[in-house]
Amino acid sequence: MEARMSLDVARIKADFPILRRQVRDGRLVYLDSANTSQKPQAVIDAMAHYYENSNANVHRGTYLIAEEATAGLEGARAKVARFIGAASEREVIFTKNATEALNLVVKAWGRSHLKAGDPVVITELEHHANIVPWHQLVEEIGIELRWIPVGPDGHLDLTDLDRLLDGARVLSFAAMSNVLGTILPIDRLVAAARAVGAIAIIDASQYVPHVATDVQAWGADFVAFTGHKMCGPTGIGVLWGTEAILDDTPPFLTGGEMILNVTKEGFTVNELPWKFEAGTPPIAEAVGLGAAVDYLESVGMESIREHEVTLTGYALRTLTERLGDRLTIHGPAEPAERGGVLSFVVDDIHPHDLTQVFDQYGVCVRAGHHCAKPLMRSMGLGATARASLYLYNDEADVDALAAALESAADFFAF
Amino acid sequence: MEARMSLDVARIKADFPILRRQVRDGRLVYLDSANTSQKPQAVIDAMAHYYENSNANVHRGTYLIAEEATAGLEGARAKVARFIGAASEREVIFTKNATEALNLVVKAWGRSHLKAGDPVVITELEHHANIVPWHQLVEEIGIELRWIPVGPDGHLDLTDLDRLLDGARVLSFAAMSNVLGTILPIDRLVAAARAVGAIAIIDASQYVPHVATDVQAWGADFVAFTGHKMCGPTGIGVLWGTEAILDDTPPFLTGGEMILNVTKEGFTVNELPWKFEAGTPPIAEAVGLGAAVDYLESVGMESIREHEVTLTGYALRTLTERLGDRLTIHGPAEPAERGGVLSFVVDDIHPHDLTQVFDQYGVCVRAGHHCAKPLMRSMGLGATARASLYLYNDEADVDALAAALESAADFFAF
Amino acid sequence: MPGLEDLYREIILDHYRNPRNRGELESPPAHRSEGFNPLCGDEIVVYLAADGTTIDDIRIAGQGCSISQSSASMMSAAVKGKTVAEARDLVKAFKAMMSIHEHELDGEDGAPEPAADTPELKLGDLEALRGVVKFPVRIKCATLSWNTLANVLNEIESASSRPQ
Amino acid sequence: MPGLEDLYREIILDHYRNPRNRGELESPPAHRSEGFNPLCGDEIVVYLAADGTTIDDIRIAGQGCSISQSSASMMSAAVKGKTVAEARDLVKAFKAMMSIHEHELDGEDGAPEPAADTPELKLGDLEALRGVVKFPVRIKCATLSWNTLANVLNEIESASSRPQ
Ligand SMILES: Cc1ncc(COP(=O)(O)O)c(C=O)c1O
Ligand SMILES: Cc1ncc(COP(=O)(O)O)c(C=O)c1O
């Protein structure tokens, strides 16, 4: 069955050199984009071009290539700012990944604004990056960590939201679950946080790569995401914050770049965004991320989302039809309420054994807890297999997964 | 005059594509490697090859390319470990740059081990990355920061070392000054720290790229350096520490990768080195850094150092001969006691104006305080121009600098 | 499954389907230790009853893939009734089979440890796990229960060396 | 110097060699503010004496390159004797000449601010600095003293709006 697709996926696939690779006598079927995305040639080339023509340190040099490098870094910042609807590029801070971005918020804003007993509310479906830094604050200053539960349908259970938010100083949540694909009710959550005077932090690591994002419309205080999941390189992440809250946040990592003045007695911080960027920034990585933004925009975020919804529907139907009752797919049943992240288990076959068989067919799927152990535990699961879709995936990829699943089910059917 | 050189610099230049670039009608004369180094084709290609063939997240996937990516990251760690003489790759932690590495030490080890009044000794020639994090600890817990002064010859003035170290908990210093080129008396300083029971931290950002390094022979506790100054990419730095002290250091950034287990109540850390690597690591950057290490080893660190000593001698002589009394070059006069970092000032011409003229000749030199304002202030300087040499520089580059200097001196001679 | 014959030997699948010594022991008196494979989520709990220096009973709880579960099952069968010292030797021998040489800078040129360090032991059924070495990611699965056992053994030793 | 004619105009070099209003004022009563260019190390101190709303005297200390020094010198000459409001307009006009439009997302497509915001002022000698725009790194040098002046003007205004 050929579903109507708005993207020319064959052409898009051709943009990604790794997808031409043959493994284990077949083509590479990459279904692990929630883990990290592949990179189009344009991104790889932009970084090589930077190193081959304009490599220099930024904000420091008084010569041509240093100006080019600075324009590359700051131009990428402007692109990212536009891409997410920031009010100004002063609000866009480059970090090394989403994890550093969230740690910055917790350790710089959190440590300076929270005190013992202050309630911080997160959800049960958070990635460890939005859990463990809070655990450190529990240990360090005794904040109280509260959890919004997840229901069996993969959606947040908001029954007790008011009670959970009572007196809260912070509400921090993922825009999209990296395990269940669930898209969270962002507007409602931000409004609820605002209503009790809590700040709102959004971990948009799984959202920004897949759905058009407007941080100003969300109205949150901080938004974190990561370059390598959005067709960009490793080594770069983004923290967006409103100017007001960034101005009210002390510096985190310190050293070069982020200072205005240093004496033996102390230091004065630089203006935004550099105040939060200590040391040589990820320059080539910013150039690559800028190229990734260009690439995604050239395809169109609306088209990408539409394609993924369609393909997710196809995957949910196909896998259920072909595997039947032995297969359980977790997360929302309705494609429009989720991203293309499919966590599943097959009766009597451990996910790790499943993916081992998949590998024989060149099918790349992750098995494990996906850095969301509290969620796994609440679902009563040790591990799931997780296939995740992106703009370069098509029905043939889903079919390859289904075939590999059938083969694994046969092999382990004792 | 043709000095005897052990390196075939013409061949080395050919390895660096950017050096073929023409700017302002002439060739690029890159003399800012203390700021960031250029990258050989092999490093650029290694990263592109990674993205085009093996890109996947590490330590997580159960499929071929994820194993290749993990082997790339961990193979790079093993290369770096060997390159610096580490006892095991468990001691090699990848950070985003040297600044993060130093912040990790101060904020994870320092905050958990130091208390109000504890003396921390640094030197007057430190880079801001080894100053400002300590200032933060002064503010936060009231440590006492003490400074080893620098004499007019560019060497540390160790007259009062014993008094300064009295009761010290930490001695932290740069192995090589990024302003003066001075190579510090590493063995003596580490021994002095040991003698009073202080830990020794070495900022080897300017040293590792230029001089063969054996961290075990140094006997320090922590050593930090940065990838982009050693022919590697931006976005990666290294913290080396002894297993003993790393085991005794709490985690810093937290999230994925660095945990063994996470529950709603708390978390358990992973083993070394991953305990300190939160979130998706700089995978392509590690691959690039590994290729940089291969490249430097293929040339030979002994040859590189020998070449730089010879070329530094040539530069000191040539500039002095051609500019005469108007020029002052700071730092040790003896090439064997320094790296190829030449900070200079010309009477009546501000460094920023000097480098502006240099730029017209394609000569890339940095002007400013070089992120070492306390040193600049102690030398009574606002700024210097700094030319810095690396394996790909030759006498022609120095001659081009001398010519540009003469031209600037003429232009501003009113 | 072509390509996976070396991994999924019949005996491994048998231990996976019919795990030996599955369950828990009351702790204390039994020793208990948890192990995690942070990469794929496997968790194992080893319960070990040792009155003196002999392993009187051992039980395995937790969950994991066929490799970690079968390895744990075989491990439990192999050490039950053995002394603590014998169990230690088995741990060493098993990890050596898994190509893990402790305190080795395992770069490509890392020389293998001298054979003297590796006790020559009959591994019996455990030999079936040798094929795992070809699947580097699965080595952590295979060794999870053994590392957890090693922790328990350490505990027993430090307890017995403590003054009573 | 070919290529640098637009940057190093004769009048700029003149102000660099013979800076006007160089020195300090006793502070208080004079207002004082420091400015840093973190990129190249330039430091500037602006001293400003205003009795009421007129800038009675202004002095410049610190060190920096020809562009930052000459810009400061011209700035001091331009605002001396002016009112605080006039000085503010000059700051705006100067920054507009330097292509700095505040609160603008200055990506490549950033539309220029409506002309209405940019006071039409005779910049006189200061026009000589227009060429700096071609040298983006030097814009920070040229504007350093102006930003510092703006800080002093803010200080004066907030002081005068405070109840006496
Ligand atoms: C001595 C020294 N330490 C630390 C650093 C900081 O390195 P990075 O900017 O890569 O963090 C530098 C270079 O800028 C340096 O020269
Ligand atoms: C929801 C979510 N948050 C945070 C992260 C962490 O991203 P990174 O590893 O790039 O820091 C991830 C991905 O691993 C994620 O899926």
CSV table of N, CA and C in Angstrom, one decimal, chain D residues 30-96:
chain,number,residue,atom,x,y,z
D,30,ALA,N,32.2,64.4,39.9
D,30,ALA,CA,32.0,64.0,38.5
D,30,ALA,C,31.5,62.5,38.4
D,31,HIS,N,30.7,62.2,37.4
D,31,HIS,CA,30.3,60.8,37.2
D,31,HIS,C,31.5,60.1,36.5
D,32,ARG,N,31.6,58.8,36.7
D,32,ARG,CA,32.7,58.0,36.2
D,32,ARG,C,32.2,56.7,35.7
D,33,SER,N,32.6,56.2,34.6
D,33,SER,CA,32.2,54.9,34.1
D,33,SER,C,33.3,54.3,33.3
D,34,GLU,N,33.5,52.9,33.5
D,34,GLU,CA,34.5,52.2,32.8
D,34,GLU,C,33.9,51.4,31.7
D,35,GLY,N,34.6,51.3,30.6
D,35,GLY,CA,34.2,50.4,29.5
D,35,GLY,C,35.3,49.5,29.1
D,36,PHE,N,35.0,48.2,28.8
D,36,PHE,CA,36.0,47.3,28.3
D,36,PHE,C,35.6,46.7,27.0
D,37,ASN,N,36.6,46.5,26.1
D,37,ASN,CA,36.4,45.8,24.9
D,37,ASN,C,37.1,44.4,25.2
D,38,PRO,N,36.2,43.4,25.5
D,38,PRO,CA,36.8,42.1,26.0
D,38,PRO,C,37.6,41.5,24.9
D,39,LEU,N,37.4,41.9,23.7
D,39,LEU,CA,38.1,41.2,22.6
D,39,LEU,C,39.5,41.6,22.3
D,40,CYS,N,39.8,42.9,22.5
D,40,CYS,CA,41.2,43.3,22.2
D,40,CYS,C,41.8,44.0,23.4
D,41,GLY,N,41.1,44.1,24.5
D,41,GLY,CA,41.7,44.6,25.7
D,41,GLY,C,41.6,46.1,25.9
D,42,ASP,N,40.9,46.8,25.0
D,42,ASP,CA,40.8,48.3,25.2
D,42,ASP,C,40.0,48.6,26.5
D,43,GLU,N,40.5,49.6,27.2
D,43,GLU,CA,39.8,50.0,28.4
D,43,GLU,C,39.6,51.5,28.3
D,44,ILE,N,38.4,52.0,28.7
D,44,ILE,CA,38.2,53.4,28.6
D,44,ILE,C,37.5,53.8,29.9
D,45,VAL,N,37.9,55.0,30.4
D,45,VAL,CA,37.1,55.6,31.6
D,45,VAL,C,36.6,57.0,31.1
D,46,VAL,N,35.3,57.1,31.3
D,46,VAL,CA,34.7,58.4,31.0
D,46,VAL,C,34.4,59.2,32.3
D,47,TYR,N,34.9,60.4,32.4
D,47,TYR,CA,34.5,61.2,33.5
D,47,TYR,C,33.6,62.3,33.0
D,48,LEU,N,32.5,62.6,33.7
D,48,LEU,CA,31.6,63.6,33.1
D,48,LEU,C,31.1,64.5,34.3
D,49,ALA,N,31.2,65.8,34.1
D,49,ALA,CA,30.7,66.7,35.1
D,49,ALA,C,29.4,67.3,34.5
D,50,ALA,N,28.3,67.1,35.2
D,50,ALA,CA,27.1,67.8,34.7
D,50,ALA,C,26.4,68.4,35.9
D,51,ASP,N,26.3,69.7,35.9
D,51,ASP,CA,25.6,70.4,36.9
D,51,ASP,C,24.2,70.7,36.3
D,52,GLY,N,23.2,69.9,36.7
D,52,GLY,CA,21.9,70.1,36.0
D,52,GLY,C,21.9,69.2,34.8
D,53,THR,N,21.4,69.7,33.7
D,53,THR,CA,21.3,68.8,32.5
D,53,THR,C,22.3,69.1,31.4
D,54,THR,N,23.3,70.0,31.7
D,54,THR,CA,24.3,70.3,30.7
D,54,THR,C,25.6,69.6,31.1
D,55,ILE,N,26.3,69.1,30.0
D,55,ILE,CA,27.6,68.5,30.2
D,55,ILE,C,28.6,69.6,30.3
D,56,ASP,N,29.1,69.9,31.5
D,56,ASP,CA,30.0,71.0,31.7
D,56,ASP,C,31.4,70.6,31.3
D,57,ASP,N,31.7,69.4,31.7
D,57,ASP,CA,33.1,68.9,31.3
D,57,ASP,C,33.1,67.4,31.2
D,58,ILE,N,34.1,67.0,30.4
D,58,ILE,CA,34.2,65.5,30.2
D,58,ILE,C,35.7,65.2,30.0
D,59,ARG,N,36.1,64.1,30.5
D,59,ARG,CA,37.5,63.7,30.4
D,59,ARG,C,37.6,62.2,30.1
D,60,ILE,N,38.6,61.8,29.3
D,60,ILE,CA,38.8,60.4,28.9
D,60,ILE,C,40.1,59.9,29.4
D,61,ALA,N,40.0,58.7,30.1
D,61,ALA,CA,41.3,58.0,30.5
D,61,ALA,C,41.2,56.6,29.9
D,62,GLY,N,42.3,55.9,30.1
D,62,GLY,CA,42.3,54.5,29.6
D,62,GLY,C,43.3,54.4,28.5
D,63,GLN,N,43.2,53.2,27.8
D,63,GLN,CA,44.1,53.0,26.7
D,63,GLN,C,43.4,52.1,25.6
D,64,GLY,N,43.9,52.3,24.4
D,64,GLY,CA,43.3,51.6,23.4
D,64,GLY,C,43.9,51.9,22.0
D,65,CYS,N,43.3,51.3,21.0
D,65,CYS,CA,43.9,51.5,19.7
D,65,CYS,C,43.5,52.8,19.1
D,66,SER,N,44.0,53.1,17.9
D,66,SER,CA,43.8,54.4,17.3
D,66,SER,C,42.3,54.7,17.1
D,67,ILE,N,41.5,53.6,16.8
D,67,ILE,CA,40.1,53.8,16.5
D,67,ILE,C,39.4,54.1,17.8
D,68,SER,N,39.6,53.4,18.9
D,68,SER,CA,38.9,53.6,20.1
D,68,SER,C,39.3,55.0,20.7
D,69,GLN,N,40.6,55.3,20.6
D,69,GLN,CA,41.1,56.5,21.2
D,69,GLN,C,40.6,57.7,20.4
D,70,SER,N,40.6,57.7,19.1
D,70,SER,CA,40.2,58.8,18.4
D,70,SER,C,38.7,59.0,18.5
D,71,SER,N,38.0,57.9,18.5
D,71,SER,CA,36.5,58.0,18.6
D,71,SER,C,36.2,58.6,20.0
D,72,ALA,N,36.9,58.2,21.0
D,72,ALA,CA,36.6,58.8,22.4
D,72,ALA,C,37.0,60.3,22.4
D,73,SER,N,38.0,60.6,21.7
D,73,SER,CA,38.5,62.0,21.7
D,73,SER,C,37.4,62.9,20.9
D,74,MET,N,36.9,62.4,19.8
D,74,MET,CA,35.9,63.1,19.0
D,74,MET,C,34.6,63.2,19.8
D,75,MET,N,34.3,62.1,20.4
D,75,MET,CA,33.1,62.0,21.2
D,75,MET,C,33.1,63.1,22.3
D,76,SER,N,34.3,63.2,23.0
D,76,SER,CA,34.3,64.2,24.1
D,76,SER,C,34.1,65.6,23.6
D,77,ALA,N,34.8,65.9,22.4
D,77,ALA,CA,34.6,67.2,21.8
D,77,ALA,C,33.2,67.5,21.4
D,78,ALA,N,32.5,66.4,20.9
D,78,ALA,CA,31.2,66.6,20.4
D,78,ALA,C,30.1,66.8,21.5
D,79,VAL,N,30.3,66.2,22.6
D,79,VAL,CA,29.3,66.3,23.7
D,79,VAL,C,29.5,67.4,24.7
D,80,LYS,N,30.7,67.9,24.8
D,80,LYS,CA,31.0,68.9,25.8
D,80,LYS,C,30.1,70.2,25.5
D,81,GLY,N,29.5,70.6,26.5
D,81,GLY,CA,28.6,71.8,26.4
D,81,GLY,C,27.2,71.4,26.0
D,82,LYS,N,27.0,70.2,25.5
D,82,LYS,CA,25.6,69.8,25.1
D,82,LYS,C,24.8,69.4,26.3
D,83,THR,N,23.5,69.3,26.1
D,83,THR,CA,22.6,68.8,27.2
D,83,THR,C,22.7,67.2,27.2
D,84,VAL,N,22.2,66.6,28.3
D,84,VAL,CA,22.2,65.2,28.3
D,84,VAL,C,21.3,64.6,27.2
D,85,ALA,N,20.2,65.3,26.9
D,85,ALA,CA,19.3,64.8,25.9
D,85,ALA,C,20.0,64.9,24.5
D,86,GLU,N,20.7,65.9,24.3
D,86,GLU,CA,21.4,66.1,23.0
D,86,GLU,C,22.5,65.0,22.9
D,87,ALA,N,23.2,64.7,24.0
D,87,ALA,CA,24.2,63.7,24.0
D,87,ALA,C,23.6,62.4,23.7
D,88,ARG,N,22.5,62.1,24.2
D,88,ARG,CA,21.8,60.8,24.0
D,88,ARG,C,21.5,60.7,22.5
D,89,ASP,N,21.0,61.8,21.9
D,89,ASP,CA,20.7,61.7,20.4
D,89,ASP,C,22.0,61.4,19.6
D,90,LEU,N,23.1,62.0,20.1
D,90,LEU,CA,24.4,61.8,19.4
D,90,LEU,C,24.8,60.3,19.5
D,91,VAL,N,24.6,59.8,20.7
D,91,VAL,CA,25.0,58.4,20.9
D,91,VAL,C,24.2,57.5,19.9
D,92,LYS,N,22.9,57.8,19.8
D,92,LYS,CA,22.0,57.1,18.9
D,92,LYS,C,22.5,57.2,17.4
D,93,ALA,N,22.7,58.5,17.1
D,93,ALA,CA,23.1,58.8,15.7
D,93,ALA,C,24.4,58.1,15.3
D,94,PHE,N,25.3,58.1,16.3
D,94,PHE,CA,26.7,57.6,16.0
D,94,PHE,C,26.5,56.0,15.9
D,95,LYS,N,25.8,55.4,16.8
D,95,LYS,CA,25.6,54.0,16.7
D,95,LYS,C,24.9,53.6,15.4
D,96,ALA,N,24.0,54.4,15.0
D,96,ALA,CA,23.3,54.1,13.7
D,96,ALA,C,24.3,54.2,12.6
